[in-house]
Tab-separated table of C-alpha atoms in Angstrom:
chain	number	residue	atom	x	y	z
X	60	MET	CA	-0.129	0.157	-0.086
X	61	GLN	CA	0.979	3.782	-0.384
X	62	ALA	CA	1.281	5.938	2.262
X	63	LEU	CA	0.185	9.388	2.120
X	64	ASP	CA	2.699	11.761	3.545
X	65	LEU	CA	2.033	13.225	6.756
X	66	ASN	CA	2.368	16.783	5.816
X	67	ALA	CA	-0.600	16.055	3.377
X	68	LEU	CA	-2.911	15.406	6.499
X	69	ASP	CA	-3.409	19.223	6.441
X	70	GLU	CA	-5.119	19.027	3.365
X	71	ILE	CA	-7.622	16.375	4.278
X	72	LEU	CA	-8.569	16.886	8.028
X	73	GLU	CA	-11.576	18.824	9.216
X	74	GLY	CA	-13.337	19.410	12.341
X	75	HIS	CA	-10.175	20.283	14.581
X	76	ALA	CA	-8.859	23.730	15.865
X	77	ASP	CA	-5.284	22.730	15.631
X	78	LEU	CA	-2.781	19.838	15.063
X	79	ARG	CA	-0.239	18.661	17.187
X	80	ARG	CA	2.938	17.634	15.685
X	81	ARG	CA	5.226	15.022	17.061
X	82	PRO	CA	7.854	13.263	15.305
X	83	GLY	CA	5.957	10.740	12.650
X	84	ALA	CA	2.444	11.616	13.932
X	85	VAL	CA	0.042	14.348	13.766
X	86	GLN	CA	-2.666	14.943	16.355
X	87	PRO	CA	-5.689	16.811	15.484
X	88	VAL	CA	-7.015	18.805	18.582
X	89	ARG	CA	-9.666	21.063	19.712
X	90	PHE	CA	-7.543	23.696	21.110
X	91	PRO	CA	-4.878	26.067	20.178
X	92	VAL	CA	-1.599	23.719	20.691
X	93	ALA	CA	0.551	27.203	21.530
X	94	GLU	CA	-1.971	27.519	24.633
X	95	MET	CA	-1.792	23.691	25.974
X	96	SER	CA	-0.406	24.779	29.226
X	97	PHE	CA	-3.369	27.352	30.010
X	98	LEU	CA	-5.671	24.337	30.305
X	99	ASP	CA	-6.395	22.214	33.357
X	100	PRO	CA	-5.575	18.465	32.666
X	101	ALA	CA	-8.890	17.491	32.310
X	102	THR	CA	-9.895	20.102	29.772
X	103	ARG	CA	-6.785	19.365	28.070
X	104	TRP	CA	-7.475	15.711	27.935
X	105	VAL	CA	-11.281	15.979	26.714
X	106	ALA	CA	-10.175	18.727	23.996
X	107	SER	CA	-7.639	16.213	22.800
X	108	CYS	CA	-10.254	13.711	21.806
X	109	ALA	CA	-11.327	13.667	18.232
X	110	ALA	CA	-15.012	14.434	18.640
X	111	GLY	CA	-16.004	15.709	15.044
X	112	VAL	CA	-12.771	15.260	13.416
X	113	ARG	CA	-12.673	13.518	9.978
X	114	LEU	CA	-10.672	13.088	6.920
X	115	ARG	CA	-11.979	13.627	3.724
X	116	LEU	CA	-10.809	12.756	0.155
X	117	THR	CA	-11.665	11.389	-3.094
X	118	THR	CA	-10.026	8.299	-4.446
X	119	ASP	CA	-10.153	5.379	-6.353
X	120	SER	CA	-8.759	3.016	-3.721
X	121	ARG	CA	-10.467	-0.262	-3.136
X	122	SER	CA	-8.891	0.268	0.765
X	123	LEU	CA	-8.211	2.736	3.418
X	124	LYS	CA	-6.068	1.750	6.255
X	125	LEU	CA	-5.320	4.367	9.331
X	126	SER	CA	-2.713	3.921	11.857
X	127	ALA	CA	-2.376	5.953	15.185
X	128	THR	CA	-1.390	5.885	18.568
X	129	GLN	CA	-4.681	6.096	20.667
X	130	ARG	CA	-6.008	6.293	24.081
X	131	ALA	CA	-9.660	5.730	24.417
X	132	ALA	CA	-11.348	6.654	27.831
X	133	ILE	CA	-12.900	4.182	30.321
X	134	ALA	CA	-16.091	5.616	32.012
X	135	PRO	CA	-17.454	4.189	35.209
X	136	GLU	CA	-19.933	1.762	34.778
X	137	VAL	CA	-20.269	2.283	30.796
X	138	GLU	CA	-18.091	0.318	28.149
X	139	ARG	CA	-17.888	2.867	25.165
X	140	THR	CA	-16.241	1.419	22.058
X	141	ALA	CA	-13.794	3.912	20.158
X	142	ASN	CA	-15.461	3.336	16.685
X	143	TYR	CA	-14.315	4.970	13.509
X	144	ASP	CA	-17.085	5.737	11.248
X	145	LEU	CA	-16.333	5.667	7.200
X	146	TYR	CA	-18.869	7.165	5.040
X	147	VAL	CA	-18.444	6.325	1.262
X	148	ASP	CA	-20.262	8.909	-1.267
X	149	GLY	CA	-22.256	10.508	1.928
X	150	LYS	CA	-23.790	7.135	3.354
X	151	LEU	CA	-22.328	4.786	6.259
X	152	PHE	CA	-20.226	2.260	4.905
X	153	SER	CA	-18.694	0.595	8.261
X	154	ARG	CA	-18.221	1.753	11.867
X	155	ALA	CA	-15.379	-0.212	13.297
X	156	PRO	CA	-13.292	0.064	16.190
X	157	ALA	CA	-9.551	-0.084	15.608
X	158	HIS	CA	-7.206	-3.225	16.402
X	159	GLY	CA	-5.207	-2.159	19.391
X	160	GLY	CA	-5.231	0.845	21.230
X	161	ALA	CA	-4.657	1.869	25.147
X	162	ARG	CA	-7.140	2.931	27.564
X	163	LEU	CA	-6.987	5.545	29.854
X	164	THR	CA	-8.000	4.543	33.374
X	165	MET	CA	-9.671	6.586	36.024
X	166	GLU	CA	-6.471	7.302	37.866
X	167	GLY	CA	-4.687	7.978	34.904
X	168	GLY	CA	-3.073	4.928	34.094
X	169	LEU	CA	-2.970	3.139	30.401
X	170	ILE	CA	-4.273	-0.540	29.975
X	171	GLY	CA	-2.875	-1.867	26.604
X	172	ASP	CA	-0.503	-1.073	23.879
X	173	GLU	CA	-1.250	2.290	21.922
X	174	GLN	CA	-0.614	1.057	18.684
X	175	ALA	CA	-3.827	1.085	16.692
X	176	THR	CA	-4.978	0.181	13.180
X	177	VAL	CA	-8.216	0.513	11.213
X	178	THR	CA	-8.591	-1.079	7.957
X	179	PHE	CA	-11.535	-0.544	5.512
X	180	ALA	CA	-11.567	-2.900	2.765
X	181	ASP	CA	-13.550	-3.962	-0.126
X	182	LEU	CA	-14.498	-0.183	-0.794
X	183	PRO	CA	-16.497	0.354	-3.849
X	184	ALA	CA	-14.751	0.414	-7.473
X	185	GLY	CA	-14.017	3.776	-8.840
X	186	GLU	CA	-13.819	7.274	-7.916
X	187	LYS	CA	-15.591	8.253	-4.514
X	188	THR	CA	-15.706	10.438	-1.627
X	189	LEU	CA	-14.693	8.811	1.478
X	190	GLU	CA	-14.806	10.632	4.918
X	191	LEU	CA	-13.443	8.944	8.094
X	192	TRP	CA	-14.733	10.169	11.404
X	193	LEU	CA	-12.168	9.566	14.300
X	194	PRO	CA	-13.565	8.392	17.634
X	195	GLN	CA	-15.126	11.020	19.996
X	196	THR	CA	-13.991	8.709	22.935
X	197	ALA	CA	-10.113	8.806	22.081
X	198	THR	CA	-7.137	10.928	21.370
X	199	VAL	CA	-5.640	10.180	17.873
X	200	SER	CA	-2.494	10.644	16.866
X	201	ILE	CA	-1.926	9.753	13.530
X	202	THR	CA	1.186	7.885	12.414
X	203	SER	CA	0.085	6.825	8.956
X	204	VAL	CA	-2.736	7.022	6.137
X	205	GLU	CA	-2.355	4.382	3.512
X	206	LEU	CA	-4.425	3.837	0.216
X	207	ASP	CA	-3.817	0.891	-2.536
X	208	ASP	CA	-0.335	1.147	-4.427
X	209	GLY	CA	-1.016	3.057	-7.598
X	210	ALA	CA	-4.457	4.703	-6.324
X	211	ARG	CA	-5.196	8.103	-7.404
X	212	TRP	CA	-6.477	10.620	-4.369
X	213	ALA	CA	-6.946	14.212	-3.775
X	214	ALA	CA	-8.263	16.306	-0.794
X	215	TRP	CA	-12.147	17.106	-0.570
X	216	PRO	CA	-12.192	20.519	1.253
X	217	ASP	CA	-15.495	20.852	3.269
X	218	THR	CA	-16.481	24.253	1.596
X	219	ARG	CA	-19.980	24.219	3.112
X	220	ARG	CA	-21.166	26.965	5.937
X	221	ARG	CA	-19.764	26.175	9.234
X	222	LEU	CA	-21.411	26.168	12.408
X	223	ILE	CA	-19.459	25.938	15.842
X	224	PHE	CA	-20.812	24.039	18.760
X	225	HIS	CA	-19.336	24.494	22.259
X	226	GLY	CA	-20.867	22.538	24.980
X	227	SER	CA	-20.277	19.606	28.030
X	228	SER	CA	-20.466	16.303	27.683
X	229	ILE	CA	-23.716	16.236	26.145
X	230	SER	CA	-22.205	17.937	23.145
X	231	HIS	CA	-19.280	16.096	23.141
X	232	CYS	CA	-21.483	13.076	23.114
X	233	MET	CA	-19.081	9.994	24.315
X	234	GLU	CA	-22.101	7.811	24.798
X	235	ALA	CA	-23.035	7.976	21.078
X	236	ASP	CA	-21.831	4.891	18.847
X	237	GLY	CA	-19.576	6.927	16.815
X	238	SER	CA	-18.663	10.580	16.008
X	239	SER	CA	-20.968	10.781	13.142
X	240	ALA	CA	-24.119	10.148	15.414
X	241	ALA	CA	-23.207	12.839	18.037
X	242	TRP	CA	-26.389	15.343	17.794
X	243	PRO	CA	-24.309	18.345	16.353
X	244	ALA	CA	-23.084	16.093	13.386
X	245	VAL	CA	-26.664	14.818	13.124
X	246	ALA	CA	-27.993	18.471	13.045
X	247	ALA	CA	-25.206	19.363	10.415
X	248	GLY	CA	-25.230	16.699	8.455
X	249	LEU	CA	-29.133	16.754	7.736
X	250	ALA	CA	-28.821	20.891	6.812
X	251	ASP	CA	-25.902	20.107	4.554
X	252	LEU	CA	-23.490	21.938	6.666
X	253	ALA	CA	-20.075	21.539	8.088
X	254	HIS	CA	-19.356	21.682	11.928
X	255	LEU	CA	-16.750	21.997	14.561
X	256	ASN	CA	-17.484	20.339	17.644
X	257	LEU	CA	-15.810	21.919	20.538
X	258	GLY	CA	-18.117	19.934	23.129
X	259	TRP	CA	-15.875	19.322	25.774
X	260	GLY	CA	-16.743	16.409	28.212
X	261	GLY	CA	-16.999	17.809	31.922
X	262	SER	CA	-15.087	20.998	30.886
X	263	CYS	CA	-17.811	23.592	29.762
X	264	LEU	CA	-17.285	25.914	32.191
X	265	LEU	CA	-18.286	29.227	30.945
X	266	SER	CA	-14.882	30.023	30.383
X	267	GLY	CA	-13.177	32.778	28.883
X	268	GLN	CA	-10.111	30.232	27.207
X	269	ALA	CA	-13.206	28.559	25.492
X	270	ALA	CA	-15.021	31.946	24.623
X	271	ARG	CA	-11.401	32.920	22.634
X	272	LEU	CA	-11.207	29.645	20.887
X	273	ILE	CA	-14.535	30.303	19.728
X	274	ARG	CA	-14.072	33.712	18.754
X	275	ASP	CA	-10.888	32.821	16.758
X	276	GLN	CA	-12.592	30.477	14.284
X	277	LYS	CA	-14.389	30.647	11.122
X	278	ALA	CA	-18.171	30.225	11.965
X	279	ASP	CA	-21.357	31.097	9.999
X	280	GLY	CA	-23.390	30.294	13.155
X	281	ILE	CA	-22.439	29.570	16.790
X	282	VAL	CA	-24.508	27.244	19.476
X	283	LEU	CA	-23.300	27.653	22.748
X	284	LYS	CA	-25.068	24.961	25.016
X	285	LEU	CA	-24.705	26.145	28.461
X	286	GLY	CA	-24.903	25.098	32.222
X	287	ILE	CA	-24.965	21.534	33.248
X	288	ASN	CA	-21.215	21.411	33.847
X	289	VAL	CA	-21.296	24.201	36.235
X	290	TRP	CA	-24.308	22.769	38.524
X	291	PHE	CA	-21.811	20.008	39.970
X	292	GLU	CA	-20.284	21.294	42.922
X	293	GLY	CA	-21.885	24.744	42.506
X	294	MET	CA	-19.144	25.695	40.561
X	295	LEU	CA	-21.002	28.814	39.652
X	296	LYS	CA	-23.560	30.787	41.807
X	297	GLU	CA	-26.385	32.795	40.551
X	298	ARG	CA	-24.750	36.127	40.313
X	299	THR	CA	-21.255	34.441	38.787
X	300	PHE	CA	-22.881	32.297	36.418
X	301	ALA	CA	-25.003	35.018	34.516
X	302	ASP	CA	-21.802	37.249	34.953
X	303	ALA	CA	-19.743	34.365	32.879
X	304	ALA	CA	-22.335	34.187	30.253
X	305	GLN	CA	-22.309	37.410	29.501
X	306	ALA	CA	-18.441	37.667	29.505
X	307	MET	CA	-18.411	34.596	27.061
X	308	VAL	CA	-20.809	36.228	24.387
X	309	SER	CA	-18.977	39.424	24.802
X	310	ILE	CA	-15.423	37.765	23.814
X	311	ILE	CA	-17.176	35.940	21.025
X	312	ARG	CA	-18.626	39.117	19.882
X	313	ASP	CA	-15.109	40.944	19.723
X	314	LYS	CA	-14.480	38.841	15.960
X	315	HIS	CA	-18.026	37.774	15.398
X	316	PRO	CA	-20.229	40.992	15.861
X	317	THR	CA	-23.313	39.619	13.424
X	318	THR	CA	-22.606	36.211	13.403
X	319	PRO	CA	-25.713	34.466	14.345
X	320	LEU	CA	-25.013	33.334	17.801
X	321	MET	CA	-27.736	30.529	20.023
X	322	ILE	CA	-27.515	29.773	23.369
X	323	VAL	CA	-29.311	26.606	24.421
X	324	SER	CA	-30.170	25.935	28.229
X	325	PRO	CA	-29.412	22.360	29.483
X	326	ILE	CA	-31.528	19.620	28.604
X	327	TYR	CA	-33.686	17.775	30.740
X	328	SER	CA	-31.825	16.011	33.983
X	329	PRO	CA	-33.861	14.256	36.704
X	330	GLY	CA	-32.603	14.983	40.301
X	331	ARG	CA	-31.055	18.589	39.167
X	332	GLU	CA	-34.204	20.135	37.820
X	333	ASP	CA	-35.146	21.893	41.066
X	334	GLU	CA	-32.479	21.005	43.477
X	335	SER	CA	-29.109	22.776	43.437
X	336	SER	CA	-25.494	21.398	44.317
X	337	GLU	CA	-23.675	23.083	46.991
X	338	GLY	CA	-25.736	26.357	46.822
X	339	GLY	CA	-25.414	26.668	42.792
X	340	VAL	CA	-27.922	26.960	40.218
X	341	PRO	CA	-30.915	24.336	39.805
X	342	LEU	CA	-31.386	24.055	36.087
X	343	THR	CA	-34.755	25.642	36.059
X	344	ARG	CA	-33.159	28.879	37.349
X	345	MET	CA	-30.490	28.280	34.516
X	346	ARG	CA	-32.931	28.436	31.545
X	347	GLU	CA	-34.111	31.429	33.044
X	348	LEU	CA	-30.904	33.448	33.430
X	349	LEU	CA	-29.573	32.558	30.139
X	350	GLU	CA	-32.880	33.837	28.522
X	351	ALA	CA	-32.545	36.738	30.359
X	352	VAL	CA	-28.987	37.551	29.146
X	353	VAL	CA	-30.107	36.829	25.503
X	354	GLN	CA	-32.959	39.249	26.137
X	355	SER	CA	-30.128	42.075	27.558
X	356	ARG	CA	-28.228	41.545	24.405
X	357	VAL	CA	-31.195	42.074	22.091
X	358	ARG	CA	-32.322	45.204	24.130
X	359	THR	CA	-28.841	46.874	23.404
X	360	GLY	CA	-29.055	46.166	19.641
X	361	ASP	CA	-27.801	42.367	18.790
X	362	ALA	CA	-30.527	41.351	16.568
X	363	LYS	CA	-28.303	38.022	15.897
X	364	ILE	CA	-28.507	36.210	19.045
X	365	SER	CA	-31.141	33.855	20.193
X	366	TYR	CA	-32.157	31.717	22.802
X	367	LEU	CA	-33.417	28.190	22.774
X	368	SER	CA	-34.452	26.033	25.889
X	369	GLY	CA	-32.453	22.629	25.831
X	370	LEU	CA	-36.121	21.021	26.923
X	371	ALA	CA	-37.019	21.747	23.036
X	372	LEU	CA	-34.255	19.090	22.387
X	373	PHE	CA	-34.655	16.709	25.353
X	374	ASP	CA	-37.568	16.598	27.827
X	375	ALA	CA	-38.940	14.625	30.399
X	376	PRO	CA	-40.874	12.225	28.152
X	377	ASP	CA	-37.743	11.344	26.465
X	378	VAL	CA	-36.268	9.757	29.860
X	379	ALA	CA	-36.065	5.953	28.798
X	380	ASP	CA	-33.073	7.086	26.484
X	381	LEU	CA	-31.220	9.056	29.354
X	382	PRO	CA	-30.217	5.655	30.792
X	383	ASP	CA	-28.022	7.818	33.865
X	384	ASN	CA	-30.062	10.455	34.302
X	385	LEU	CA	-27.527	12.825	32.911
X	386	HIS	CA	-26.356	11.737	29.169
X	387	PRO	CA	-28.744	10.709	26.436
X	388	ASN	CA	-27.696	7.322	24.551
X	389	THR	CA	-27.288	7.007	20.809
X	390	ALA	CA	-31.279	7.175	20.298
X	391	GLY	CA	-31.582	10.220	22.401
X	392	TYR	CA	-28.656	12.420	20.449
X	393	ARG	CA	-30.233	11.430	17.381
X	394	ARG	CA	-33.341	12.885	18.713
X	395	MET	CA	-31.762	15.898	19.612
X	396	GLY	CA	-30.099	16.631	16.394
X	397	GLU	CA	-33.493	15.886	14.191
X	398	ARG	CA	-35.037	18.386	16.683
X	399	PHE	CA	-32.474	21.045	16.556
X	400	PHE	CA	-32.344	20.930	12.476
X	401	GLU	CA	-36.012	20.911	12.410
X	402	THR	CA	-36.442	23.843	15.174
X	403	VAL	CA	-33.480	26.140	14.183
X	404	LEU	CA	-31.539	24.795	10.690
X	405	LYS	CA	-34.308	23.557	8.587
X	406	ASP	CA	-35.304	26.676	6.745
X	407	GLY	CA	-32.161	28.139	6.582
X	408	ALA	CA	-33.695	31.286	8.076
X	409	TRP	CA	-31.444	31.361	11.307
X	410	LEU	CA	-28.291	31.506	9.113
X	411	GLY	CA	-29.731	33.939	6.531
X	412	GLY	CA	-30.821	31.871	3.683
X	413	GLN	CA	-31.461	28.812	2.322
X	414	ALA	CA	-28.866	26.192	3.906
């Protein structure tokens, strides 16, 4: 097989914020590499996971092989599979885990060999588009991408309008069967839009660091799904919660003054709706505060900001697809993506024209 030059990955990778280069490896990450030391270890790890990252190319090769060093997350009481999703000409061709790869324990140790390989054979003959989604549950440092000897290939840039989604684990979607099954991917796919998933599991803290990252990205629309991570341990009280949300919007508006921006409040979560954690803000109150933030911006002339209750995406009747009372399963995420498409993206009006 022929191996692509690692430098060519710049041309075929989409859905990342930056590339971390090591000798013989390229790792797509969802934060600026130059600011790695600015992030706490937990945020650095989840933002290194490859949620929404994909390789896009056209080729006549009948096979595709990717090798990498891979570290996948182990979650308490949940077995997660680090699946690779391959789409051929826009249709899911195969979803499969790599052979090999290490698992990261809750204590920070590693189980297994980091070396991982995934191979897709018997691809359709002739020229076709390939889109390979990397696993959202793992960090992936690509060491080689191989095609058939003599096969032609070219980059397939994603020139569609681009949405940015920022949120918690409920936007990161580690519980989904694959990265393309995350609700931001479902919504963007239905609307035929490109997207960048900046869902950081456990680390959507209404932070200035996240706001600066979003501010500096190309975006035709921005979705901030805020609240659930700061419920835990009462991380933000009512006053600081509203202030942090305002600050995020202000920072983003520095470079995106008229980009459509939607704030989405928490989805339904039993035991957290009217209850606070250590004096923090219950979810019912978070929804009121976030709607008030949007209303205050509208009153000062921001015509491109809007609010959507998370209950419009996932509410109490959907609880059967909320197995741990916090994270939806694949069916739940699919429903969230479909509802966001139907509510926000379908007619193209939110982005200012047909999608």
